[in-house]
PDB file of C-alpha atoms in Angstrom:
ATOM      1  CA  MET K 172      -0.084  -0.049  -0.130  1.00  0.00           C
ATOM      2  CA  VAL K 173       1.054   3.412  -0.862  1.00  0.00           C
ATOM      3  CA  HIS K 174      -0.153   7.031   0.049  1.00  0.00           C
ATOM      4  CA  LEU K 175      -0.490   9.109  -2.498  1.00  0.00           C
ATOM      5  CA  LEU K 176      -0.762  12.826  -1.829  1.00  0.00           C
ATOM      6  CA  TYR K 177      -1.622  15.506  -4.413  1.00  0.00           C
ATOM      7  CA  PHE K 178      -1.157  19.746  -4.392  1.00  0.00           C
ATOM      8  CA  ALA K 179      -2.070  22.638  -5.701  1.00  0.00           C
ATOM      9  CA  TRP K 180      -3.511  22.229  -9.174  1.00  0.00           C
ATOM     10  CA  VAL K 181      -2.941  18.468  -9.296  1.00  0.00           C
ATOM     11  CA  ARG K 182      -5.091  17.932  -6.657  1.00  0.00           C
ATOM     12  CA  GLU K 183      -7.815  19.865  -7.868  1.00  0.00           C
ATOM     13  CA  MET K 184      -7.637  18.159 -11.299  1.00  0.00           C
ATOM     14  CA  VAL K 185      -7.303  14.534  -9.652  1.00  0.00           C
ATOM     15  CA  GLY K 186     -10.331  15.547  -7.372  1.00  0.00           C
ATOM     16  CA  THR K 187      -8.923  14.395  -4.089  1.00  0.00           C
ATOM     17  CA  ASP K 188      -5.856  15.555  -2.068  1.00  0.00           C
ATOM     18  CA  SER K 189      -4.808  11.748  -1.005  1.00  0.00           C
ATOM     19  CA  GLU K 190      -5.584   8.028  -1.918  1.00  0.00           C
ATOM     20  CA  THR K 191      -4.223   4.865  -0.696  1.00  0.00           C
ATOM     21  CA  ILE K 192      -3.609   2.156  -3.060  1.00  0.00           C
ATOM     22  CA  THR K 193      -1.933  -0.851  -4.192  1.00  0.00           C
ATOM     23  CA  LEU K 194       0.477  -0.636  -6.749  1.00  0.00           C
ATOM     24  CA  PRO K 195       1.011  -3.192  -9.238  1.00  0.00           C
ATOM     25  CA  THR K 196       4.341  -5.054  -8.614  1.00  0.00           C
ATOM     26  CA  GLU K 197       5.245  -3.986 -12.379  1.00  0.00           C
ATOM     27  CA  LEU K 198       5.763  -0.290 -11.490  1.00  0.00           C
ATOM     28  CA  THR K 199       9.398   0.167 -10.865  1.00  0.00           C
ATOM     29  CA  THR K 200      10.112   3.730 -11.423  1.00  0.00           C
ATOM     30  CA  VAL K 201       8.252   6.968 -11.225  1.00  0.00           C
ATOM     31  CA  ALA K 202       7.351   7.139 -15.014  1.00  0.00           C
ATOM     32  CA  ALA K 203       5.623   3.899 -15.046  1.00  0.00           C
ATOM     33  CA  LEU K 204       3.492   5.015 -11.932  1.00  0.00           C
ATOM     34  CA  LEU K 205       2.723   8.271 -13.730  1.00  0.00           C
ATOM     35  CA  ASP K 206       1.626   6.277 -16.681  1.00  0.00           C
ATOM     36  CA  TRP K 207      -0.566   3.781 -14.492  1.00  0.00           C
ATOM     37  CA  LEU K 208      -2.073   6.413 -12.673  1.00  0.00           C
ATOM     38  CA  ALA K 209      -3.181   8.502 -15.572  1.00  0.00           C
ATOM     39  CA  ALA K 210      -5.392   5.686 -16.666  1.00  0.00           C
ATOM     40  CA  ARG K 211      -7.153   5.494 -13.294  1.00  0.00           C
ATOM     41  CA  SER K 212      -9.719   8.353 -14.145  1.00  0.00           C
ATOM     42  CA  PRO K 213     -10.228  11.361 -16.505  1.00  0.00           C
ATOM     43  CA  GLY K 214      -9.215  13.569 -13.635  1.00  0.00           C
ATOM     44  CA  HIS K 215      -5.674  11.567 -13.400  1.00  0.00           C
ATOM     45  CA  ALA K 216      -5.323  11.768 -16.866  1.00  0.00           C
ATOM     46  CA  ALA K 217      -5.983  15.675 -17.268  1.00  0.00           C
ATOM     47  CA  ALA K 218      -3.550  16.236 -14.503  1.00  0.00           C
ATOM     48  CA  LEU K 219      -0.815  14.189 -15.844  1.00  0.00           C
ATOM     49  CA  ALA K 220      -1.126  15.085 -19.325  1.00  0.00           C
ATOM     50  CA  ASP K 221       1.718  17.184 -19.616  1.00  0.00           C
ATOM     51  CA  ARG K 222       4.596  15.673 -17.264  1.00  0.00           C
ATOM     52  CA  SER K 223       7.071  18.434 -17.779  1.00  0.00           C
ATOM     53  CA  ARG K 224       4.783  20.308 -15.497  1.00  0.00           C
ATOM     54  CA  ILE K 225       4.555  17.458 -12.903  1.00  0.00           C
ATOM     55  CA  ARG K 226       6.738  17.081  -9.882  1.00  0.00           C
ATOM     56  CA  ILE K 227       7.493  14.196  -7.641  1.00  0.00           C
ATOM     57  CA  ALA K 228       8.753  13.400  -4.083  1.00  0.00           C
ATOM     58  CA  VAL K 229       8.961   9.876  -3.089  1.00  0.00           C
ATOM     59  CA  ASP K 230       9.251   9.238   0.623  1.00  0.00           C
ATOM     60  CA  GLN K 231       9.457  13.110   1.116  1.00  0.00           C
ATOM     61  CA  ALA K 232      12.501  13.346  -1.037  1.00  0.00           C
ATOM     62  CA  PHE K 233      12.373  14.986  -4.522  1.00  0.00           C
ATOM     63  CA  ALA K 234      12.378  12.301  -7.228  1.00  0.00           C
ATOM     64  CA  THR K 235      12.847  12.250 -11.085  1.00  0.00           C
ATOM     65  CA  ALA K 236      10.910   9.956 -13.663  1.00  0.00           C
ATOM     66  CA  ALA K 237      13.922   7.715 -13.471  1.00  0.00           C
ATOM     67  CA  THR K 238      13.928   7.188  -9.568  1.00  0.00           C
ATOM     68  CA  PRO K 239      13.194   3.491  -9.019  1.00  0.00           C
ATOM     69  CA  LEU K 240      10.376   2.610  -6.382  1.00  0.00           C
ATOM     70  CA  ASN K 241      11.505   0.319  -3.832  1.00  0.00           C
ATOM     71  CA  ASN K 242       8.405  -0.156  -1.639  1.00  0.00           C
ATOM     72  CA  PRO K 243       7.270   3.543  -0.860  1.00  0.00           C
ATOM     73  CA  ARG K 244       5.113   4.613   1.682  1.00  0.00           C
ATOM     74  CA  GLU K 245       4.370   7.848   0.418  1.00  0.00           C
ATOM     75  CA  ILE K 246       4.346   9.308  -3.106  1.00  0.00           C
ATOM     76  CA  ALA K 247       3.332  13.164  -3.907  1.00  0.00           C
ATOM     77  CA  ILE K 248       2.311  14.585  -7.144  1.00  0.00           C
ATOM     78  CA  PHE K 249       2.519  18.372  -7.552  1.00  0.00           C
ATOM     79  CA  PRO K 250       3.200  21.337  -9.831  1.00  0.00           C
ATOM     80  CA  PRO K 251       6.651  22.762  -9.871  1.00  0.00           C
ATOM     81  CA  VAL K 252       6.860  24.569  -6.526  1.00  0.00           C
ATOM     82  CA  THR K 253       6.381  28.464  -6.096  1.00  0.00           C
ATOM     83  CA  GLY K 254       7.220  29.363  -2.863  1.00  0.00           C
ATOM     84  CA  GLY K 255       9.395  32.028  -1.282  1.00  0.00           C
TER      85      GLY K 255
ATOM     86  CA  MET T  14      23.743  27.507  12.298  1.00  0.00           C
ATOM     87  CA  ILE T  15      20.706  28.392  10.280  1.00  0.00           C
ATOM     88  CA  ALA T  16      17.403  27.861  11.699  1.00  0.00           C
ATOM     89  CA  ALA T  17      14.425  27.531   9.624  1.00  0.00           C
ATOM     90  CA  ARG T  18      10.588  28.253  11.000  1.00  0.00           C
ATOM     91  CA  LEU T  19       7.177  27.538   9.155  1.00  0.00           C
ATOM     92  CA  GLN T  20       4.346  29.130  10.492  1.00  0.00           C
ATOM     93  CA  SER T  21       0.747  30.921   9.463  1.00  0.00           C
ATOM     94  CA  GLU T  22       1.344  33.845  11.804  1.00  0.00           C
ATOM     95  CA  PRO T  23       3.236  37.208  10.724  1.00  0.00           C
ATOM     96  CA  PHE T  24       6.923  37.608  11.980  1.00  0.00           C
ATOM     97  CA  ASP T  25       8.570  40.313  13.179  1.00  0.00           C
ATOM     98  CA  SER T  26      11.610  40.859  11.317  1.00  0.00           C
ATOM     99  CA  ALA T  27      13.388  43.154  13.861  1.00  0.00           C
ATOM    100  CA  ILE T  28      12.626  40.517  16.946  1.00  0.00           C
ATOM    101  CA  VAL T  29      13.961  37.770  14.739  1.00  0.00           C
ATOM    102  CA  GLN T  30      17.342  39.626  13.894  1.00  0.00           C
ATOM    103  CA  THR T  31      17.767  40.908  17.258  1.00  0.00           C
ATOM    104  CA  ALA T  32      17.557  37.283  18.605  1.00  0.00           C
ATOM    105  CA  LEU T  33      20.130  36.178  15.967  1.00  0.00           C
ATOM    106  CA  LEU T  34      22.491  38.470  16.803  1.00  0.00           C
ATOM    107  CA  ALA T  35      22.194  38.569  20.640  1.00  0.00           C
ATOM    108  CA  GLY T  36      25.694  37.915  22.509  1.00  0.00           C
ATOM    109  CA  ARG T  37      27.623  38.260  19.398  1.00  0.00           C
ATOM    110  CA  THR T  38      30.320  40.561  18.822  1.00  0.00           C
ATOM    111  CA  ASP T  39      32.206  38.885  16.186  1.00  0.00           C
ATOM    112  CA  LEU T  40      29.655  39.622  13.246  1.00  0.00           C
ATOM    113  CA  GLY T  41      30.573  42.423  10.876  1.00  0.00           C
ATOM    114  CA  ALA T  42      27.322  42.216   8.730  1.00  0.00           C
ATOM    115  CA  ALA T  43      23.817  41.214   8.836  1.00  0.00           C
ATOM    116  CA  VAL T  44      21.179  41.340   5.915  1.00  0.00           C
ATOM    117  CA  ALA T  45      17.735  40.825   6.054  1.00  0.00           C
ATOM    118  CA  PHE T  46      15.208  40.080   3.115  1.00  0.00           C
ATOM    119  CA  ILE T  47      11.419  39.876   3.122  1.00  0.00           C
ATOM    120  CA  GLY T  48       9.224  38.734   0.432  1.00  0.00           C
ATOM    121  CA  LEU T  49       5.985  40.479   0.443  1.00  0.00           C
ATOM    122  CA  VAL T  50       2.480  39.985  -1.142  1.00  0.00           C
ATOM    123  CA  ARG T  51       2.622  42.629  -3.870  1.00  0.00           C
ATOM    124  CA  ALA T  52      -0.880  43.853  -4.910  1.00  0.00           C
ATOM    125  CA  ASP T  53      -0.989  43.309  -8.642  1.00  0.00           C
ATOM    126  CA  GLU T  54      -3.839  44.644 -10.402  1.00  0.00           C
ATOM    127  CA  GLY T  55      -6.935  43.243  -8.970  1.00  0.00           C
ATOM    128  CA  LEU T  56      -5.425  41.040  -6.560  1.00  0.00           C
ATOM    129  CA  VAL T  57      -7.241  40.023  -3.569  1.00  0.00           C
ATOM    130  CA  ALA T  58      -5.184  37.513  -1.511  1.00  0.00           C
ATOM    131  CA  LEU T  59      -2.355  35.173  -2.159  1.00  0.00           C
ATOM    132  CA  THR T  60      -2.905  31.554  -0.422  1.00  0.00           C
ATOM    133  CA  LEU T  61       0.152  29.312   0.399  1.00  0.00           C
ATOM    134  CA  GLU T  62      -0.430  25.806   0.009  1.00  0.00           C
ATOM    135  CA  HIS T  63       2.258  23.507   1.385  1.00  0.00           C
ATOM    136  CA  TYR T  64       3.382  19.941   2.057  1.00  0.00           C
ATOM    137  CA  PRO T  65       3.193  19.526   5.706  1.00  0.00           C
ATOM    138  CA  ALA T  66       5.084  16.436   6.137  1.00  0.00           C
ATOM    139  CA  MET T  67       7.983  17.457   4.255  1.00  0.00           C
ATOM    140  CA  THR T  68       8.080  21.740   3.962  1.00  0.00           C
ATOM    141  CA  LEU T  69      10.092  22.159   7.314  1.00  0.00           C
ATOM    142  CA  ALA T  70      12.365  19.304   6.783  1.00  0.00           C
ATOM    143  CA  GLN T  71      13.222  20.746   3.270  1.00  0.00           C
ATOM    144  CA  MET T  72      13.637  24.109   4.584  1.00  0.00           C
ATOM    145  CA  GLN T  73      16.052  22.688   7.148  1.00  0.00           C
ATOM    146  CA  ALA T  74      17.942  20.770   4.534  1.00  0.00           C
ATOM    147  CA  ILE T  75      18.399  24.275   2.580  1.00  0.00           C
ATOM    148  CA  ALA T  76      19.360  26.019   5.611  1.00  0.00           C
ATOM    149  CA  ALA T  77      22.143  23.223   6.470  1.00  0.00           C
ATOM    150  CA  ASP T  78      23.480  23.567   2.898  1.00  0.00           C
ATOM    151  CA  ALA T  79      23.692  27.327   3.453  1.00  0.00           C
ATOM    152  CA  ALA T  80      25.787  26.932   6.758  1.00  0.00           C
ATOM    153  CA  GLY T  81      28.050  24.298   4.872  1.00  0.00           C
ATOM    154  CA  ARG T  82      28.819  26.576   1.993  1.00  0.00           C
ATOM    155  CA  TRP T  83      29.003  29.935   4.741  1.00  0.00           C
ATOM    156  CA  PRO T  84      30.448  28.173   7.837  1.00  0.00           C
ATOM    157  CA  ASP T  85      30.834  32.037   9.349  1.00  0.00           C
ATOM    158  CA  THR T  86      27.385  32.794   8.525  1.00  0.00           C
ATOM    159  CA  ILE T  87      24.293  32.577  10.807  1.00  0.00           C
ATOM    160  CA  GLY T  88      20.587  33.168   9.923  1.00  0.00           C
ATOM    161  CA  THR T  89      17.166  32.239  10.503  1.00  0.00           C
ATOM    162  CA  ILE T  90      14.425  31.535   7.661  1.00  0.00           C
ATOM    163  CA  ILE T  91      10.577  31.540   8.353  1.00  0.00           C
ATOM    164  CA  HIS T  92       8.394  30.997   5.503  1.00  0.00           C
ATOM    165  CA  ARG T  93       4.735  31.474   5.997  1.00  0.00           C
ATOM    166  CA  HIS T  94       1.869  29.454   4.619  1.00  0.00           C
ATOM    167  CA  GLY T  95      -2.013  29.907   4.402  1.00  0.00           C
ATOM    168  CA  ARG T  96      -4.263  32.981   3.022  1.00  0.00           C
ATOM    169  CA  LEU T  97      -2.260  36.181   2.979  1.00  0.00           C
ATOM    170  CA  LEU T  98      -3.281  39.490   2.247  1.00  0.00           C
ATOM    171  CA  PRO T  99      -1.552  42.266  -0.298  1.00  0.00           C
ATOM    172  CA  GLY T 100       1.081  43.788   1.746  1.00  0.00           C
ATOM    173  CA  ASP T 101       1.613  40.685   3.954  1.00  0.00           C
ATOM    174  CA  SER T 102       5.118  39.480   4.426  1.00  0.00           C
ATOM    175  CA  ILE T 103       5.528  35.605   3.312  1.00  0.00           C
ATOM    176  CA  VAL T 104       9.019  35.001   3.760  1.00  0.00           C
ATOM    177  CA  LEU T 105      11.878  36.080   5.969  1.00  0.00           C
ATOM    178  CA  VAL T 106      15.606  35.683   5.574  1.00  0.00           C
ATOM    179  CA  VAL T 107      18.175  36.967   7.967  1.00  0.00           C
ATOM    180  CA  THR T 108      21.594  35.996   7.860  1.00  0.00           C
ATOM    181  CA  ALA T 109      25.044  37.550   9.518  1.00  0.00           C
ATOM    182  CA  SER T 110      28.584  37.014   9.036  1.00  0.00           C
ATOM    183  CA  PRO T 111      32.146  38.476  10.131  1.00  0.00           C
ATOM    184  CA  HIS T 112      32.026  40.345   6.664  1.00  0.00           C
ATOM    185  CA  ARG T 113      29.176  41.463   4.464  1.00  0.00           C
ATOM    186  CA  ALA T 114      30.129  39.157   1.502  1.00  0.00           C
ATOM    187  CA  HIS T 115      28.753  36.017   3.104  1.00  0.00           C
ATOM    188  CA  ALA T 116      25.825  37.410   4.450  1.00  0.00           C
ATOM    189  CA  PHE T 117      24.700  38.781   1.214  1.00  0.00           C
ATOM    190  CA  ALA T 118      25.864  35.568  -0.443  1.00  0.00           C
ATOM    191  CA  ALA T 119      24.058  33.274   1.941  1.00  0.00           C
ATOM    192  CA  ALA T 120      20.943  35.331   2.115  1.00  0.00           C
ATOM    193  CA  GLN T 121      20.595  35.332  -1.973  1.00  0.00           C
ATOM    194  CA  PHE T 122      21.371  31.740  -2.005  1.00  0.00           C
ATOM    195  CA  LEU T 123      18.540  30.762   0.766  1.00  0.00           C
ATOM    196  CA  MET T 124      16.080  32.701  -1.339  1.00  0.00           C
ATOM    197  CA  ASP T 125      16.836  31.086  -4.463  1.00  0.00           C
ATOM    198  CA  TRP T 126      16.388  27.854  -3.048  1.00  0.00           C
ATOM    199  CA  LEU T 127      13.435  28.651  -1.193  1.00  0.00           C
ATOM    200  CA  LYS T 128      11.709  29.489  -4.129  1.00  0.00           C
ATOM    201  CA  THR T 129      12.710  26.515  -6.450  1.00  0.00           C
ATOM    202  CA  LYS T 130      13.381  23.632  -3.613  1.00  0.00           C
ATOM    203  CA  ALA T 131      10.744  24.139  -0.815  1.00  0.00           C
ATOM    204  CA  PRO T 132       7.243  22.617  -1.600  1.00  0.00           C
ATOM    205  CA  PHE T 133       4.905  25.498  -1.545  1.00  0.00           C
ATOM    206  CA  TRP T 134       2.510  26.577  -4.093  1.00  0.00           C
ATOM    207  CA  LYS T 135       0.956  30.170  -4.375  1.00  0.00           C
ATOM    208  CA  ARG T 136      -2.571  30.466  -5.312  1.00  0.00           C
ATOM    209  CA  GLU T 137      -3.774  34.037  -6.226  1.00  0.00           C
ATOM    210  CA  GLU T 138      -7.279  35.213  -5.922  1.00  0.00           C
ATOM    211  CA  TRP T 139      -8.607  37.947  -7.814  1.00  0.00           C
ATOM    212  CA  ALA T 140     -11.340  40.472  -7.496  1.00  0.00           C
ATOM    213  CA  ASP T 141     -13.405  39.162 -10.283  1.00  0.00           C
ATOM    214  CA  GLY T 142     -13.952  35.875  -8.017  1.00  0.00           C
ATOM    215  CA  THR T 143     -11.430  33.599 -10.047  1.00  0.00           C
ATOM    216  CA  THR T 144      -8.285  31.971  -8.701  1.00  0.00           C
ATOM    217  CA  ARG T 145      -5.282  31.057 -10.538  1.00  0.00           C
ATOM    218  CA  TRP T 146      -2.444  29.055  -9.453  1.00  0.00           C
ATOM    219  CA  VAL T 147       1.309  30.779  -9.923  1.00  0.00           C
ATOM    220  CA  GLU T 148       3.244  29.507 -12.748  1.00  0.00           C
ATOM    221  CA  ALA T 149       6.789  28.664 -11.889  1.00  0.00           C
ATOM    222  CA  LYS T 150       9.480  30.942 -13.481  1.00  0.00           C
ATOM    223  CA  GLY T 151      12.347  29.911 -15.432  1.00  0.00           C
ATOM    224  CA  ILE T 152      14.166  32.925 -14.373  1.00  0.00           C
ATOM    225  CA  ASP T 153      14.061  31.323 -10.701  1.00  0.00           C
ATOM    226  CA  ASP T 154      15.510  28.122 -11.851  1.00  0.00           C
ATOM    227  CA  ALA T 155      18.217  29.775 -13.531  1.00  0.00           C
ATOM    228  CA  ALA T 156      18.983  31.834 -10.275  1.00  0.00           C
ATOM    229  CA  ALA T 157      18.862  28.543  -8.257  1.00  0.00           C
ATOM    230  CA  GLU T 158      21.218  26.907 -10.520  1.00  0.00           C
ATOM    231  CA  ARG T 159      23.945  29.288 -10.441  1.00  0.00           C
ATOM    232  CA  TRP T 160      24.934  28.100  -6.797  1.00  0.00           C
TER     233      TRP T 160
END
């Protein structure tokens, strides 16, 4: 089981701020996870349509599309940050 | 040591700076930067969303990185979250060091990295009732990458 978190417009487009799901074992990278998630609902698909606008944190550390997934507990998906 | 704080409440930069410098006579320079909500035409409010489980740890990591680059520099960074109004302060960076070059550089580094490596997102509210998520700027990425 992995806890997925969504922030900012990703949260709004997906339609929820979090969900807990069981990932198929063949999802071994962040890129594969995003492809799989995009098929979950039209909201997921819309939010993830442009991967250049998506940033990821795996277990609270920034990740890239190539980052491997080793039984993560928490994955956050969000737009590029705009604090400061 | 550069301390990091995350809060919704306003901060008083003078109090923060006084506390930072208290008891130190070896410092020759202090720099304070405050980021403010700018009242662009029609802007009603700015809401800072963040990633509660990660934000403070990330701010502390950025602070530790700065402390490693400028070991003679001390500082405090404060970032606010929640709904802010035009004129409100968003972020405070205070640094101090024996000479001004390190205090200036550390402050600029901290701001550049806070803008691009801390999980905050700004949502604008406009007078016509619409809202808009602020887009990340390439110029901010370029500023962060020069370090």
